[in-house]
PDB file of C-alpha atoms in Angstrom:
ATOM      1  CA  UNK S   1     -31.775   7.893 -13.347  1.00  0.00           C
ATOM      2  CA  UNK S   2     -33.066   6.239 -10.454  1.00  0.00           C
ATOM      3  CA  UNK S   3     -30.962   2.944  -9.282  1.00  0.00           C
ATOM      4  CA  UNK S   4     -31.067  -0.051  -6.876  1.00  0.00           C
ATOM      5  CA  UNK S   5     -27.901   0.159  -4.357  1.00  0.00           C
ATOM      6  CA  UNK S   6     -26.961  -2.924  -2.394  1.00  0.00           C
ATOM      7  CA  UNK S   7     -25.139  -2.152   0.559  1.00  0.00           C
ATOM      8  CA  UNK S   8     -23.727  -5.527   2.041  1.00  0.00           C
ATOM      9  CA  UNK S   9     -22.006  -6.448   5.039  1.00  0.00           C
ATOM     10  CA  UNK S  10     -21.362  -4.309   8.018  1.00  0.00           C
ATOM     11  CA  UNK S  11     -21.890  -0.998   5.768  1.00  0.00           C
ATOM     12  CA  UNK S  12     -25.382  -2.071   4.786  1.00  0.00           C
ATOM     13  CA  UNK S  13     -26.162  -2.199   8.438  1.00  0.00           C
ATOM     14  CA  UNK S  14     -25.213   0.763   9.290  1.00  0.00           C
ATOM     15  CA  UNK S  15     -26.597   2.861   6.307  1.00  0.00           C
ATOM     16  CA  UNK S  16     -29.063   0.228   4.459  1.00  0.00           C
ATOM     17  CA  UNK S  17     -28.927  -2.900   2.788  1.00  0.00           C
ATOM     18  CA  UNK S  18     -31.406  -1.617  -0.192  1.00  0.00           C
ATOM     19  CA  UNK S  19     -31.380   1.779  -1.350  1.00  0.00           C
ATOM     20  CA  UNK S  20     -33.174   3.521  -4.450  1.00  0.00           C
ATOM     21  CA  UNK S  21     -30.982   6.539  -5.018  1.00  0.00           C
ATOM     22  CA  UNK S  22     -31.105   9.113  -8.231  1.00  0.00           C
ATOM     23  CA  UNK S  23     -27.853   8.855  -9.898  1.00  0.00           C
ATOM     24  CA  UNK S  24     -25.809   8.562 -12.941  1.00  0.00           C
ATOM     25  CA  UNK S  25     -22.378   7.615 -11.093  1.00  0.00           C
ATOM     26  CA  UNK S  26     -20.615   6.269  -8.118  1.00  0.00           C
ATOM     27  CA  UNK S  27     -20.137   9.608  -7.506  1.00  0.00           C
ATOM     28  CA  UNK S  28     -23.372  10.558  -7.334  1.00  0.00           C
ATOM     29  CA  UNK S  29     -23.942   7.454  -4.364  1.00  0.00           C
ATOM     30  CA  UNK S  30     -21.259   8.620  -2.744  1.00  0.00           C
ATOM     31  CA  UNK S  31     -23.152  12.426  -2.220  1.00  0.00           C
ATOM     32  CA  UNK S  32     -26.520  11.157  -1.400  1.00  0.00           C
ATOM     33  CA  UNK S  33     -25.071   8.880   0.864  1.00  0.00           C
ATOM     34  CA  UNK S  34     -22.689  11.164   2.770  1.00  0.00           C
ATOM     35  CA  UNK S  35     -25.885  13.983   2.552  1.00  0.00           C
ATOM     36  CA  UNK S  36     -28.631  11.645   4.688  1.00  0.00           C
ATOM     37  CA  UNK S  37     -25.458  10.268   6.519  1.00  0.00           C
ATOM     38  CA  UNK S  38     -23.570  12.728   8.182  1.00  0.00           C
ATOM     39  CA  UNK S  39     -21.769  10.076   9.647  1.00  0.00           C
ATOM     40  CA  UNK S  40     -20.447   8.095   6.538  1.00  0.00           C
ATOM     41  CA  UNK S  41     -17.564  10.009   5.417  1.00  0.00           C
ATOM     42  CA  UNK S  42     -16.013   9.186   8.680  1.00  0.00           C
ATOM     43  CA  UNK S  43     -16.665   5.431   8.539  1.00  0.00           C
ATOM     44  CA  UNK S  44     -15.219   5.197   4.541  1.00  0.00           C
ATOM     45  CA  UNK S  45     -12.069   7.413   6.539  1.00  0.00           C
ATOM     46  CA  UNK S  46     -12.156   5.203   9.386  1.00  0.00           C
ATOM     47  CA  UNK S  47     -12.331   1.423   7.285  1.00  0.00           C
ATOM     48  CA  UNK S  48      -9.288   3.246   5.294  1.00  0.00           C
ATOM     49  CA  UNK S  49      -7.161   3.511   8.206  1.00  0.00           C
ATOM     50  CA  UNK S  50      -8.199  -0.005   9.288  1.00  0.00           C
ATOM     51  CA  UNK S  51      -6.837  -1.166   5.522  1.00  0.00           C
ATOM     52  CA  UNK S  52     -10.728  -2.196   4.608  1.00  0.00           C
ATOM     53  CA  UNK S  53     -11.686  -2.159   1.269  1.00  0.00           C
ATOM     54  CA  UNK S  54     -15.222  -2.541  -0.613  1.00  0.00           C
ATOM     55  CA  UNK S  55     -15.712  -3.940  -4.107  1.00  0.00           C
ATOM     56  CA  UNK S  56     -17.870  -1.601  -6.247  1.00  0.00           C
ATOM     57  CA  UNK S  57     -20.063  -3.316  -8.824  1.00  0.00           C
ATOM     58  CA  UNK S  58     -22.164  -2.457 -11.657  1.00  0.00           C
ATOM     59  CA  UNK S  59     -24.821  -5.371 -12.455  1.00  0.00           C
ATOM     60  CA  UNK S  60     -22.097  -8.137 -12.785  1.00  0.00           C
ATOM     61  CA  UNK S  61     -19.082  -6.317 -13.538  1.00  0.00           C
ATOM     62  CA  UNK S  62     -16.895  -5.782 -10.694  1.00  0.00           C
ATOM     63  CA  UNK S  63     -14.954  -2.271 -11.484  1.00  0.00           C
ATOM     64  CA  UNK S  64     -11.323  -2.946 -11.473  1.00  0.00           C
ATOM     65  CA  UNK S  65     -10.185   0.220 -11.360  1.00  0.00           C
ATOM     66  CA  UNK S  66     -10.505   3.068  -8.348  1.00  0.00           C
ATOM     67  CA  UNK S  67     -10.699   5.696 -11.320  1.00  0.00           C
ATOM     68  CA  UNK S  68     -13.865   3.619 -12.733  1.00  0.00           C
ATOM     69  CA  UNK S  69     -15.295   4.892 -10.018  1.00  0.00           C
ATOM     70  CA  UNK S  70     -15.709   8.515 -11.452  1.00  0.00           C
ATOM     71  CA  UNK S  71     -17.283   7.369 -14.761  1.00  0.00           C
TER      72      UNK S  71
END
């Protein structure tokens, strides 16, 4: 299914503030993103290092969970 990703912040400048992407997970964001960004595993590994997180949401709902992340 074809979605709307926000990207917001510093990460939205560097890969896109808007984004229509086919997927049916976070997972799914995750691969196109790191596929047409060779460079975007490194920054996630890099803002882990740094201790900077990102809040993944669906519509309104903020996931609470890292393992929500796989559903």
């Amino acid at each position: 299914m074809k979605r709307k990703v926000y990207l917001e912040g510093e990460i939205g400048s560097k890969f896109g503030k808007e984004l229509d992407i086919v997927a049916d997970s976070f997972v799914d964001v995750f691969q196109c993103l790191n596929g047409n960004y060779p460079e975007f595993k490194q920054y996630l590994i890099e803002c882990d290092e740094k201790n900077i997180g990102f809040v993944c949401q669906v519509g309104d709902t903020t996931l609470q969970s890292e393992l929500e992340l796989l559903l």
